[in-house]
mmCIF file of C-alpha atoms in Angstrom:
data_model
loop_
_atom_site.group_PDB
_atom_site.id
_atom_site.type_symbol
_atom_site.label_atom_id
_atom_site.label_comp_id
_atom_site.label_asym_id
_atom_site.label_seq_id
_atom_site.Cartn_x
_atom_site.Cartn_y
_atom_site.Cartn_z
ATOM 1 C CA MET A 8 26.423 28.524 -35.620
ATOM 2 C CA GLU A 9 29.137 27.075 -37.841
ATOM 3 C CA GLN A 10 30.606 30.541 -38.342
ATOM 4 C CA CYS A 11 30.672 31.062 -34.568
ATOM 5 C CA TRP A 12 32.463 27.736 -34.095
ATOM 6 C CA SER A 13 34.977 28.682 -36.777
ATOM 7 C CA GLN A 14 35.674 31.984 -35.013
ATOM 8 C CA TYR A 15 35.957 30.170 -31.693
ATOM 9 C CA LYS A 16 38.587 27.777 -33.076
ATOM 10 C CA MET A 17 40.425 30.683 -34.708
ATOM 11 C CA LEU A 18 40.557 32.471 -31.337
ATOM 12 C CA GLU A 19 42.032 29.383 -29.693
ATOM 13 C CA THR A 20 44.642 29.126 -32.465
ATOM 14 C CA GLU A 21 45.640 32.772 -32.140
ATOM 15 C CA LEU A 22 45.885 32.480 -28.375
ATOM 16 C CA GLN A 23 48.118 29.443 -28.757
ATOM 17 C CA ARG A 24 50.402 31.361 -31.142
ATOM 18 C CA LEU A 25 50.552 34.273 -28.722
ATOM 19 C CA ARG A 26 51.341 31.907 -25.878
ATOM 20 C CA VAL A 27 54.234 30.324 -27.780
ATOM 21 C CA SER A 28 55.543 33.775 -28.639
ATOM 22 C CA ARG A 29 55.420 34.886 -25.000
ATOM 23 C CA GLU A 30 57.069 31.645 -23.840
ATOM 24 C CA LEU A 31 59.966 32.427 -26.131
ATOM 25 C CA GLY A 32 60.019 35.919 -24.625
ATOM 26 C CA THR A 33 60.724 34.527 -21.179
ATOM 27 C CA ALA A 34 63.875 32.744 -22.314
ATOM 28 C CA ASN A 35 66.392 35.353 -23.427
ATOM 29 C CA THR A 36 65.233 38.732 -22.181
ATOM 30 C CA CYS A 37 65.923 41.027 -19.272
ATOM 31 C CA PRO A 38 64.227 40.291 -15.928
ATOM 32 C CA GLN A 39 61.599 43.017 -16.395
ATOM 33 C CA GLU A 40 60.549 41.646 -19.794
ATOM 34 C CA GLN A 41 60.542 38.127 -18.372
ATOM 35 C CA GLY A 42 58.122 39.255 -15.668
ATOM 36 C CA GLU A 43 55.855 40.886 -18.241
ATOM 37 C CA ALA A 44 55.937 37.748 -20.391
ATOM 38 C CA ARG A 45 55.086 35.548 -17.385
ATOM 39 C CA ARG A 46 52.178 37.835 -16.492
ATOM 40 C CA ASP A 47 50.932 37.615 -20.093
ATOM 41 C CA LEU A 48 51.211 33.827 -19.956
ATOM 42 C CA TRP A 49 49.098 33.729 -16.793
ATOM 43 C CA MET A 50 46.424 35.843 -18.491
ATOM 44 C CA ILE A 51 46.506 33.652 -21.603
ATOM 45 C CA ASP A 52 46.183 30.530 -19.446
ATOM 46 C CA ASP A 53 43.157 32.083 -17.710
ATOM 47 C CA VAL A 54 41.521 32.760 -21.077
ATOM 48 C CA PHE A 55 42.272 29.189 -22.196
ATOM 49 C CA ALA A 56 40.699 27.881 -18.985
ATOM 50 C CA GLY A 57 37.557 29.897 -19.664
ATOM 51 C CA LEU A 58 37.392 28.771 -23.271
ATOM 52 C CA SER A 59 37.971 25.113 -22.477
ATOM 53 C CA SER A 60 35.308 25.058 -19.762
ATOM 54 C CA ASN A 61 32.739 26.271 -22.301
ATOM 55 C CA ARG A 62 34.063 24.356 -25.324
ATOM 56 C CA THR A 63 32.087 21.168 -24.665
ATOM 57 C CA ARG A 64 28.840 23.048 -24.100
ATOM 58 C CA PHE A 65 29.404 25.112 -27.233
ATOM 59 C CA GLN A 66 30.090 21.978 -29.312
ATOM 60 C CA ALA A 67 26.958 20.315 -27.923
ATOM 61 C CA ALA A 68 24.880 23.369 -28.817
ATOM 62 C CA ILE A 69 26.185 23.335 -32.390
ATOM 63 C CA GLU A 70 25.585 19.597 -32.778
ATOM 64 C CA SER A 71 22.033 19.847 -31.431
ATOM 65 C CA ASP A 72 21.156 22.675 -33.836
ATOM 66 C CA PRO A 73 19.188 21.198 -36.758
ATOM 67 C CA GLN A 74 21.003 21.725 -40.055
ATOM 68 C CA PRO A 75 18.959 23.163 -42.938
#
């Protein structure tokens, strides 16, 4: 379970890095690239919404698991 939680947090961290990168991509690029970056940001936000809605339940499941 701890390994799963570690991977979960790593996924959130990588998504955050990707989001920051795409936000920078919307600033100084051509309109087509800006549109692609905005679309990517919407998808990333959707993934974050899914992760955050399950985060509390996942934490509770880890905490309720008896440690050896």
